[in-house]
Amino acid sequence: MAFHPNGDRADCALEIQCGYTTSEYANDMLWVQNRFSMKSTLAQLATTSIKTLLCAALLCAAAAANAVKVGELAPSVRLNTAKGEVPLASLKGRVVYVDFWASWCAPCKASFPWMNTMATRFQDKGLEIVAINVDTARPAAERFLAQVPAKFTIAFEPTGTVAKQFAVTAMPMSYLLDAEGRVIYIHSGFKPADTAELERAIERALANLKRS
């Protein structure tokens, strides 16, 4: 899976909301057709837009069923960072805030100053922030970072594999992990009004870390 901001609007919406590229969506539709015997129904749909909406609904339902959920262990993934490849599991023992972002995402840009504040405030108390970029072209991400420098770990994931393993359905999308690597909080999007709730979730996780 990859996120393409300059592609067809319907395809782009499908990719961002459902976690599928157009080619994956075509392949999976064949499975859907065979699984649910929908060939005749789909053949009767007159327009591409209607087909896209139907496929999006089906695939979003499938993505939701496979999504990482609160209480589950985070996927065992390896992250491509400036320090080399880092297994997410190597961060166990700390509270980890995993954030998926893209250079073209305005709410992502708004979230970086807040994440910088969280890193400065809580890093010494056990918080690790890892922001995973999903741009297919790394220069776009680097231009973003030149404008909004990060005080936390940045990982680059142009293939979208990690985002698909997490079943990311929005930009940005964040997952808070406890010291055992278990998902304890999930948040989609970013608005200034969200920060109080996010900070409370982080503080609770750090309080539990201190007690353990």
Coordinates of C-alpha atoms in Angstrom, one line a residue:
M1 CA 0.0 0.0 0.0
A2 CA 1.1 3.5 -0.8
F3 CA -0.5 6.9 -0.5
H4 CA -0.7 9.0 -3.7
P5 CA -2.0 12.5 -3.2
N6 CA -1.7 13.4 -6.9
G7 CA -3.6 10.4 -8.3
D8 CA -7.3 10.1 -9.3
R9 CA -9.5 11.5 -6.5
A10 CA -11.5 8.3 -6.2
D11 CA -8.4 6.2 -6.1
C12 CA -6.7 8.5 -3.6
A13 CA -9.8 8.4 -1.3
L14 CA -9.9 4.7 -1.5
E15 CA -6.2 4.4 -0.7
I16 CA -6.3 6.8 2.3
Q17 CA -9.5 5.5 3.8
C18 CA -9.2 1.8 3.1
G19 CA -5.5 1.2 2.9
Y20 CA -5.4 -0.1 -0.6
T21 CA -3.8 0.9 -3.8
T22 CA -5.7 0.7 -7.0
S23 CA -3.9 -2.4 -8.2
E24 CA -4.5 -4.1 -4.8
Y25 CA -8.1 -3.1 -4.9
A26 CA -8.6 -4.7 -8.4
N27 CA -7.0 -7.9 -7.2
D28 CA -9.0 -8.0 -4.0
M29 CA -12.2 -7.3 -5.9
L30 CA -11.7 -10.5 -7.9
W31 CA -11.6 -12.3 -4.5
V32 CA -14.7 -10.4 -3.3
Q33 CA -16.5 -11.4 -6.6
N34 CA -15.6 -15.0 -6.2
R35 CA -16.3 -15.1 -2.5
F36 CA -19.7 -13.5 -2.5
S37 CA -20.8 -14.4 -6.1
M38 CA -21.2 -10.7 -7.0
K39 CA -20.0 -10.9 -10.7
S40 CA -23.5 -10.5 -12.1
T41 CA -24.3 -7.6 -9.7
L42 CA -21.1 -5.7 -10.4
A43 CA -21.6 -6.2 -14.2
Q44 CA -24.9 -4.3 -13.9
L45 CA -23.4 -1.3 -12.2
A46 CA -23.4 1.4 -14.9
T47 CA -20.7 3.9 -13.8
T48 CA -17.1 3.7 -12.6
S49 CA -18.0 6.0 -9.7
I50 CA -20.7 3.6 -8.4
K51 CA -18.3 0.7 -8.7
T52 CA -15.6 2.5 -6.9
L53 CA -18.0 3.4 -4.0
L54 CA -19.2 -0.2 -3.7
C55 CA -15.7 -1.5 -3.8
A56 CA -14.6 1.1 -1.3
A57 CA -17.4 0.1 1.1
L58 CA -16.5 -3.6 0.8
L59 CA -12.8 -3.1 1.2
C60 CA -13.1 -0.6 4.0
A61 CA -15.2 -3.2 5.8
A62 CA -12.4 -5.8 5.2
A63 CA -9.7 -3.3 6.4
A64 CA -11.7 -2.5 9.5
A65 CA -12.0 -6.2 10.3
N66 CA -8.2 -6.6 10.1
A67 CA -7.3 -3.3 11.8
V68 CA -5.1 -3.2 14.9
K69 CA -7.3 -2.9 17.9
V70 CA -6.8 -1.6 21.5
G71 CA -5.6 -4.4 23.7
E72 CA -3.7 -6.2 20.9
L73 CA 0.0 -6.3 20.5
A74 CA 1.3 -3.9 17.8
P75 CA 2.5 -5.6 14.6
S76 CA 6.1 -6.8 14.7
V77 CA 7.6 -4.4 12.1
R78 CA 11.1 -3.0 11.3
L79 CA 11.5 0.8 10.8
N80 CA 13.8 2.5 8.4
T81 CA 15.3 5.4 10.4
A82 CA 18.3 7.7 10.2
K83 CA 20.0 5.3 12.6
G84 CA 19.3 2.3 10.4
E85 CA 16.7 -0.4 10.6
V86 CA 15.1 -0.5 14.0
P87 CA 12.6 -3.2 15.1
L88 CA 9.6 -1.6 16.8
A89 CA 9.9 -4.4 19.4
S90 CA 13.2 -3.0 20.5
L91 CA 11.4 -0.1 22.1
K92 CA 9.6 -2.3 24.6
G93 CA 10.0 -1.0 28.1
R94 CA 9.0 2.5 27.0
V95 CA 5.7 4.1 26.1
V96 CA 5.7 4.5 22.3
Y97 CA 3.6 6.9 20.3
V98 CA 3.5 5.7 16.7
D99 CA 2.3 8.3 14.3
F100 CA 1.7 7.8 10.5
W101 CA 2.0 11.0 8.4
A102 CA 2.5 12.4 4.9
S103 CA 4.0 15.5 3.5
W104 CA 0.8 16.6 1.8
C105 CA -1.3 16.2 4.9
A106 CA -2.1 19.6 6.5
P107 CA -3.2 18.1 9.9
C108 CA 0.1 16.2 10.0
K109 CA 2.0 19.5 9.7
A110 CA -0.1 20.9 12.6
S111 CA 0.7 17.8 14.7
F112 CA 4.5 18.1 14.6
P113 CA 4.9 21.1 16.9
W114 CA 2.7 19.3 19.5
M115 CA 4.7 16.0 19.1
N116 CA 7.9 18.1 19.6
T117 CA 6.4 19.4 22.8
M118 CA 5.5 15.9 24.0
A119 CA 9.0 14.6 23.2
T120 CA 10.7 17.5 25.1
R121 CA 8.3 17.1 28.1
F122 CA 8.1 13.3 28.4
Q123 CA 11.1 11.7 26.7
D124 CA 13.1 11.5 30.0
K125 CA 10.0 9.9 31.6
G126 CA 9.8 7.0 29.2
L127 CA 8.1 8.3 26.1
E128 CA 9.3 7.5 22.6
I129 CA 7.7 9.1 19.6
V130 CA 8.1 7.4 16.2
A131 CA 6.6 9.2 13.2
I132 CA 6.4 7.0 10.1
N133 CA 6.3 8.8 6.8
V134 CA 4.2 7.1 4.0
D135 CA 5.3 9.3 1.1
T136 CA 6.3 7.4 -2.0
A137 CA 9.0 10.1 -2.7
R138 CA 11.4 10.7 0.1
P139 CA 12.4 14.3 -1.1
A140 CA 8.8 15.4 -0.4
A141 CA 9.1 14.2 3.2
E142 CA 12.5 15.9 3.6
R143 CA 11.1 19.2 2.4
F144 CA 8.4 18.9 5.0
L145 CA 10.9 18.2 7.7
A146 CA 13.0 21.1 6.7
Q147 CA 10.0 23.3 7.4
V148 CA 8.9 21.5 10.5
P149 CA 11.9 19.9 12.1
A150 CA 11.2 16.9 14.4
K151 CA 12.7 16.3 17.9
F152 CA 11.7 12.6 17.7
T153 CA 12.4 9.6 15.6
I154 CA 11.4 9.7 11.9
A155 CA 11.0 6.5 9.9
F156 CA 10.5 6.3 6.1
E157 CA 8.1 3.7 4.7
P158 CA 7.5 4.4 1.0
T159 CA 6.1 1.0 0.2
G160 CA 3.2 1.4 2.7
T161 CA 3.8 -2.1 4.1
V162 CA 3.9 -1.0 7.8
A163 CA 0.8 1.2 7.3
K164 CA -1.0 -1.8 5.9
Q165 CA 0.0 -4.0 8.8
F166 CA -1.4 -1.4 11.1
A167 CA -4.5 -1.0 8.8
V168 CA -4.1 2.8 8.8
T169 CA -7.3 4.5 7.6
A170 CA -6.5 8.2 8.1
M171 CA -3.8 10.8 7.9
P172 CA -2.4 11.3 10.5
M173 CA -3.2 8.2 12.5
S174 CA -1.5 7.4 15.8
Y175 CA -1.2 4.4 18.1
L176 CA -0.1 4.6 21.7
L177 CA 1.7 1.4 22.9
D178 CA 2.5 0.4 26.5
A179 CA 5.8 -1.0 27.7
E180 CA 4.8 -4.5 26.5
G181 CA 4.1 -3.2 23.0
R182 CA 0.4 -3.5 23.4
V183 CA -1.9 -0.9 21.8
I184 CA -3.7 1.1 24.5
Y185 CA -5.0 4.0 22.5
I186 CA -5.8 4.8 18.8
H187 CA -6.4 8.2 17.3
S188 CA -7.4 9.3 13.8
G189 CA -6.6 12.8 12.4
F190 CA -5.3 15.8 14.4
K191 CA -6.9 19.0 15.7
P192 CA -5.7 21.3 18.4
A193 CA -8.8 20.3 20.4
D194 CA -7.6 16.7 20.4
T195 CA -4.4 17.5 22.3
A196 CA -5.8 17.4 25.8
E197 CA -7.2 13.9 25.4
L198 CA -4.0 12.7 23.7
E199 CA -1.9 14.1 26.6
R200 CA -4.1 12.5 29.2
A201 CA -3.6 9.1 27.4
I202 CA 0.2 9.6 27.4
E203 CA 0.3 10.7 31.0
R204 CA -1.8 7.6 32.1
A205 CA 0.5 5.3 30.2
L206 CA 3.6 6.9 31.7
A207 CA 2.1 6.7 35.2
N208 CA 1.5 2.9 34.7
L209 CA 5.1 2.6 33.4
K210 CA 6.4 4.2 36.6
R211 CA 4.3 1.8 38.7
S212 CA 5.5 -1.3 36.9

